[in-house]
């Protein structure tokens, strides 16, 4: 299994470290050609406006949209914003992969970044506490019926799944806890078996 990490900007290296620590082969993705060879892709946190401009510039938006039709994608923080269907109070045109509406920076500014213990509901009977880092995180303001909420914070979704697409408003690569990455890898294996 080869998992790509979009490496245009942001904290892609932390996702690479996490995947390697789980024995997974990783490749940095900066072109549609590099994307083609991957079984799945992670879009990291960073600055969504910058990443979107870069994606437009290298004409990679469509390649990502095509990729997401068939293969698993996991977006964290800015990556979640890129995967969303709409961004409130903004003219941004995200990729429209997850049926969610987000609001950027809606938990506060950089100095108001925080850590919280949240409950993950990944499988029935296997609930678990996860220490989540929120860094200028987006809030998921609305989600469609097909979107499954796997974790919430203060009554709002923070980890969501829609088919083979996964999105987190926080940074699961920063804690050293591999639970969410393992969950995503299981989604990738499931998809490969299907
Ligand atoms: N606030 C950033 C954005 O809107 C996301 C922050 C992050 O990825 N940690 O793109």
mmCIF file of C-alpha atoms and ligand atoms in Angstrom:
data_model
loop_
_atom_site.group_PDB
_atom_site.id
_atom_site.type_symbol
_atom_site.label_atom_id
_atom_site.label_comp_id
_atom_site.label_asym_id
_atom_site.label_seq_id
_atom_site.Cartn_x
_atom_site.Cartn_y
_atom_site.Cartn_z
ATOM 1 C CA UNK A 1 0.000 0.000 0.000
ATOM 2 C CA UNK A 2 1.349 3.424 -0.945
ATOM 3 C CA UNK A 3 -0.137 6.454 0.817
ATOM 4 C CA UNK A 4 0.528 9.906 -0.602
ATOM 5 C CA UNK A 5 0.716 13.110 1.409
ATOM 6 C CA UNK A 6 -0.016 16.347 -0.429
ATOM 7 C CA UNK A 7 3.250 18.220 0.085
ATOM 8 C CA UNK A 8 2.620 21.697 -1.284
ATOM 9 C CA UNK A 9 2.505 23.494 2.043
ATOM 10 C CA UNK A 10 1.733 22.909 5.726
ATOM 11 C CA UNK A 11 2.631 20.112 8.130
ATOM 12 C CA UNK A 12 2.825 17.204 5.677
ATOM 13 C CA UNK A 13 6.049 15.902 7.277
ATOM 14 C CA UNK A 14 4.216 15.012 10.508
ATOM 15 C CA UNK A 15 1.758 12.846 8.593
ATOM 16 C CA UNK A 16 4.656 11.158 6.828
ATOM 17 C CA UNK A 17 6.308 10.411 10.196
ATOM 18 C CA UNK A 18 3.085 8.964 11.561
ATOM 19 C CA UNK A 19 2.515 6.740 8.515
ATOM 20 C CA UNK A 20 6.133 5.517 8.514
ATOM 21 C CA UNK A 21 5.903 4.696 12.225
ATOM 22 C CA UNK A 22 2.999 2.427 11.248
ATOM 23 C CA UNK A 23 5.146 0.684 8.632
ATOM 24 C CA UNK A 24 3.399 2.303 5.673
ATOM 25 C CA UNK A 25 5.156 3.322 2.473
ATOM 26 C CA UNK A 26 4.671 7.044 1.921
ATOM 27 C CA UNK A 27 5.203 9.398 -0.994
ATOM 28 C CA UNK A 28 5.089 13.177 -1.208
ATOM 29 C CA UNK A 29 2.600 14.350 -3.821
ATOM 30 C CA UNK A 30 3.093 17.574 -5.768
ATOM 31 C CA UNK A 31 1.846 16.611 -9.234
ATOM 32 C CA UNK A 32 -1.094 14.717 -10.755
ATOM 33 C CA UNK A 33 1.423 12.068 -11.913
ATOM 34 C CA UNK A 34 2.646 11.450 -8.367
ATOM 35 C CA UNK A 35 -0.966 11.263 -7.192
ATOM 36 C CA UNK A 36 -1.794 8.607 -9.766
ATOM 37 C CA UNK A 37 0.534 6.055 -8.171
ATOM 38 C CA UNK A 38 -1.060 6.312 -4.713
ATOM 39 C CA UNK A 39 -3.699 4.120 -3.095
ATOM 40 C CA UNK A 40 -4.855 6.977 -0.862
ATOM 41 C CA UNK A 41 -3.992 10.577 -0.040
ATOM 42 C CA UNK A 42 -3.735 12.767 3.046
ATOM 43 C CA UNK A 43 -4.227 16.530 2.714
ATOM 44 C CA UNK A 44 -2.478 18.100 5.713
ATOM 45 C CA UNK A 45 -3.153 21.188 7.784
ATOM 46 C CA UNK A 46 -1.599 24.485 6.764
ATOM 47 C CA UNK A 47 -3.229 27.416 5.048
ATOM 48 C CA UNK A 48 -6.173 26.414 2.899
ATOM 49 C CA UNK A 49 -6.240 29.610 0.812
ATOM 50 C CA UNK A 50 -2.578 29.161 -0.119
ATOM 51 C CA UNK A 51 -2.993 25.457 -0.883
ATOM 52 C CA UNK A 52 -6.028 26.129 -3.044
ATOM 53 C CA UNK A 53 -4.125 28.766 -5.032
ATOM 54 C CA UNK A 54 -1.256 26.326 -5.510
ATOM 55 C CA UNK A 55 -3.651 23.588 -6.626
ATOM 56 C CA UNK A 56 -5.194 25.961 -9.159
ATOM 57 C CA UNK A 57 -1.751 27.026 -10.362
ATOM 58 C CA UNK A 58 -0.535 23.471 -10.985
ATOM 59 C CA UNK A 59 -3.970 22.481 -12.349
ATOM 60 C CA UNK A 60 -4.421 19.746 -9.811
ATOM 61 C CA UNK A 61 -7.942 20.385 -8.500
ATOM 62 C CA UNK A 62 -9.553 18.158 -11.075
ATOM 63 C CA UNK A 63 -7.001 15.383 -10.546
ATOM 64 C CA UNK A 64 -7.869 15.403 -6.831
ATOM 65 C CA UNK A 65 -11.601 15.357 -7.557
ATOM 66 C CA UNK A 66 -11.150 12.381 -9.904
ATOM 67 C CA UNK A 67 -8.914 10.597 -7.404
ATOM 68 C CA UNK A 68 -11.523 11.039 -4.654
ATOM 69 C CA UNK A 69 -14.172 9.290 -6.756
ATOM 70 C CA UNK A 70 -12.405 5.987 -6.267
ATOM 71 C CA UNK A 71 -9.702 6.300 -3.651
ATOM 72 C CA UNK A 72 -9.650 7.266 0.023
ATOM 73 C CA UNK A 73 -8.762 10.781 1.059
ATOM 74 C CA UNK A 74 -8.139 12.141 4.554
ATOM 75 C CA UNK A 75 -8.085 15.905 5.147
ATOM 76 C CA UNK A 76 -6.993 17.495 8.404
ATOM 77 C CA UNK A 77 -7.761 21.102 9.345
ATOM 78 C CA UNK A 78 -6.887 23.095 6.179
ATOM 79 C CA UNK A 79 -7.233 19.738 4.355
ATOM 80 C CA UNK A 80 -10.784 19.410 5.698
ATOM 81 C CA UNK A 81 -11.562 22.927 4.452
ATOM 82 C CA UNK A 82 -10.319 21.961 0.976
ATOM 83 C CA UNK A 83 -12.480 18.827 0.980
ATOM 84 C CA UNK A 84 -15.640 20.688 2.073
ATOM 85 C CA UNK A 85 -18.518 21.716 -0.175
ATOM 86 C CA UNK A 86 -18.689 25.300 0.969
ATOM 87 C CA UNK A 87 -16.879 27.757 3.187
ATOM 88 C CA UNK A 88 -19.032 30.244 5.073
ATOM 89 C CA UNK A 89 -18.305 33.970 4.784
ATOM 90 C CA UNK A 90 -15.826 33.353 2.012
ATOM 91 C CA UNK A 91 -15.572 33.308 -1.772
ATOM 92 C CA UNK A 92 -13.328 30.240 -1.635
ATOM 93 C CA UNK A 93 -14.276 27.384 -3.959
ATOM 94 C CA UNK A 94 -13.210 24.173 -2.224
ATOM 95 C CA UNK A 95 -13.062 20.740 -3.878
ATOM 96 C CA UNK A 96 -16.633 19.812 -2.899
ATOM 97 C CA UNK A 97 -15.889 16.248 -1.807
ATOM 98 C CA UNK A 98 -17.415 16.111 1.680
ATOM 99 C CA UNK A 99 -20.990 17.290 2.107
ATOM 100 C CA UNK A 100 -20.132 19.775 4.842
ATOM 101 C CA UNK A 101 -20.128 23.535 5.292
ATOM 102 C CA UNK A 102 -17.215 24.896 7.277
ATOM 103 C CA UNK A 103 -16.220 28.213 8.753
ATOM 104 C CA UNK A 104 -12.505 28.945 8.835
ATOM 105 C CA UNK A 105 -10.668 30.005 12.008
ATOM 106 C CA UNK A 106 -13.961 29.798 13.862
ATOM 107 C CA UNK A 107 -12.504 28.554 17.164
ATOM 108 C CA UNK A 108 -10.358 31.684 17.368
ATOM 109 C CA UNK A 109 -6.966 32.956 16.308
ATOM 110 C CA UNK A 110 -3.534 31.307 16.566
ATOM 111 C CA UNK A 111 -3.141 32.376 20.218
ATOM 112 C CA UNK A 112 -6.474 30.757 20.999
ATOM 113 C CA UNK A 113 -5.337 27.374 19.694
ATOM 114 C CA UNK A 114 -6.097 24.658 22.221
ATOM 115 C CA UNK A 115 -5.985 21.011 23.125
ATOM 116 C CA UNK A 116 -9.015 19.002 24.201
ATOM 117 C CA UNK A 117 -9.812 15.422 25.112
ATOM 118 C CA UNK A 118 -12.534 14.217 22.804
ATOM 119 C CA UNK A 119 -14.435 10.961 22.486
ATOM 120 C CA UNK A 120 -13.953 8.995 19.260
ATOM 121 C CA UNK A 121 -16.788 6.742 18.106
ATOM 122 C CA UNK A 122 -14.996 4.810 15.391
ATOM 123 C CA UNK A 123 -16.775 1.503 15.795
ATOM 124 C CA UNK A 124 -19.659 0.480 17.962
ATOM 125 C CA UNK A 125 -18.451 -0.592 21.383
ATOM 126 C CA UNK A 126 -14.949 0.824 20.795
ATOM 127 C CA UNK A 127 -15.185 4.388 22.036
ATOM 128 C CA UNK A 128 -11.891 6.004 22.922
ATOM 129 C CA UNK A 129 -10.538 9.291 24.261
ATOM 130 C CA UNK A 130 -8.233 11.209 21.916
ATOM 131 C CA UNK A 131 -6.183 14.322 22.679
ATOM 132 C CA UNK A 132 -6.945 16.673 19.841
ATOM 133 C CA UNK A 133 -4.953 19.784 18.898
ATOM 134 C CA UNK A 134 -6.997 22.603 17.381
ATOM 135 C CA UNK A 135 -4.853 25.197 15.588
ATOM 136 C CA UNK A 136 -6.887 28.002 13.999
ATOM 137 C CA UNK A 137 -9.289 25.194 13.313
ATOM 138 C CA UNK A 138 -12.376 25.319 11.114
ATOM 139 C CA UNK A 139 -15.798 24.577 12.561
ATOM 140 C CA UNK A 140 -18.124 22.239 10.726
ATOM 141 C CA UNK A 141 -21.305 24.300 10.661
ATOM 142 C CA UNK A 142 -23.517 21.865 8.746
ATOM 143 C CA UNK A 143 -23.314 18.363 7.364
ATOM 144 C CA UNK A 144 -25.394 16.324 4.939
ATOM 145 C CA UNK A 145 -27.180 13.098 5.787
ATOM 146 C CA UNK A 146 -24.505 10.898 4.229
ATOM 147 C CA UNK A 147 -21.876 12.285 6.572
ATOM 148 C CA UNK A 148 -21.180 10.172 9.643
ATOM 149 C CA UNK A 149 -19.992 12.040 12.709
ATOM 150 C CA UNK A 150 -17.187 10.064 14.422
ATOM 151 C CA UNK A 151 -16.319 12.682 17.044
ATOM 152 C CA UNK A 152 -17.749 15.951 18.311
ATOM 153 C CA UNK A 153 -16.580 18.816 20.446
ATOM 154 C CA UNK A 154 -19.062 21.035 22.278
ATOM 155 C CA UNK A 155 -21.887 19.518 20.266
ATOM 156 C CA UNK A 156 -20.324 20.111 16.841
ATOM 157 C CA UNK A 157 -18.729 17.523 14.530
ATOM 158 C CA UNK A 158 -14.915 17.493 14.417
ATOM 159 C CA UNK A 159 -14.251 14.116 12.761
ATOM 160 C CA UNK A 160 -16.477 13.042 9.884
ATOM 161 C CA UNK A 161 -16.637 10.264 7.336
ATOM 162 C CA UNK A 162 -18.513 10.039 4.055
ATOM 163 C CA UNK A 163 -17.866 6.712 2.335
ATOM 164 C CA UNK A 164 -14.106 6.498 1.726
ATOM 165 C CA UNK A 165 -13.534 10.149 2.646
ATOM 166 C CA UNK A 166 -12.420 11.211 6.124
ATOM 167 C CA UNK A 167 -11.980 14.704 7.552
ATOM 168 C CA UNK A 168 -10.840 16.145 10.883
ATOM 169 C CA UNK A 169 -10.958 19.766 11.978
ATOM 170 C CA UNK A 170 -8.010 19.131 14.338
ATOM 171 C CA UNK A 171 -4.475 17.728 13.944
ATOM 172 C CA UNK A 172 -4.339 13.975 14.689
ATOM 173 C CA UNK A 173 -0.725 13.804 13.436
ATOM 174 C CA UNK A 174 0.591 15.884 16.344
ATOM 175 C CA UNK A 175 -0.277 13.701 19.299
ATOM 176 C CA UNK A 176 1.726 10.539 18.709
ATOM 177 C CA UNK A 177 -1.534 8.598 19.051
ATOM 178 C CA UNK A 178 -1.959 6.625 15.805
ATOM 179 C CA UNK A 179 -5.644 5.694 16.338
ATOM 180 C CA UNK A 180 -7.122 7.945 13.645
ATOM 181 C CA UNK A 181 -4.402 7.183 11.080
ATOM 182 C CA UNK A 182 -4.916 3.464 11.745
ATOM 183 C CA UNK A 183 -8.629 3.950 11.196
ATOM 184 C CA UNK A 184 -7.932 5.669 7.869
ATOM 185 C CA UNK A 185 -5.531 2.892 6.820
ATOM 186 C CA UNK A 186 -8.263 0.383 7.548
ATOM 187 C CA UNK A 187 -10.549 2.390 5.235
ATOM 188 C CA UNK A 188 -7.828 2.145 2.558
ATOM 189 C CA UNK A 189 -7.506 -1.642 3.009
ATOM 190 C CA UNK A 190 -11.288 -1.985 2.875
ATOM 191 C CA UNK A 191 -11.391 -0.042 -0.380
ATOM 192 C CA UNK A 192 -8.584 -2.113 -1.918
ATOM 193 C CA UNK A 193 -10.433 -5.329 -1.007
ATOM 194 C CA UNK A 194 -13.721 -4.068 -2.476
HETATM 195 N N1 LIG B 1 -6.873 28.395 9.476
HETATM 196 C C1 LIG B 1 -6.271 27.588 8.470
HETATM 197 C C2 LIG B 1 -7.004 27.736 7.135
HETATM 198 O O1 LIG B 1 -8.030 28.305 7.104
HETATM 199 C C3 LIG B 1 -6.244 26.127 8.878
HETATM 200 C C4 LIG B 1 -5.323 25.951 10.049
HETATM 201 C C5 LIG B 1 -4.681 24.596 10.117
HETATM 202 O O2 LIG B 1 -4.639 23.828 9.149
HETATM 203 N N2 LIG B 1 -4.121 24.337 11.275
HETATM 204 O O3 LIG B 1 -6.552 27.228 6.153
#
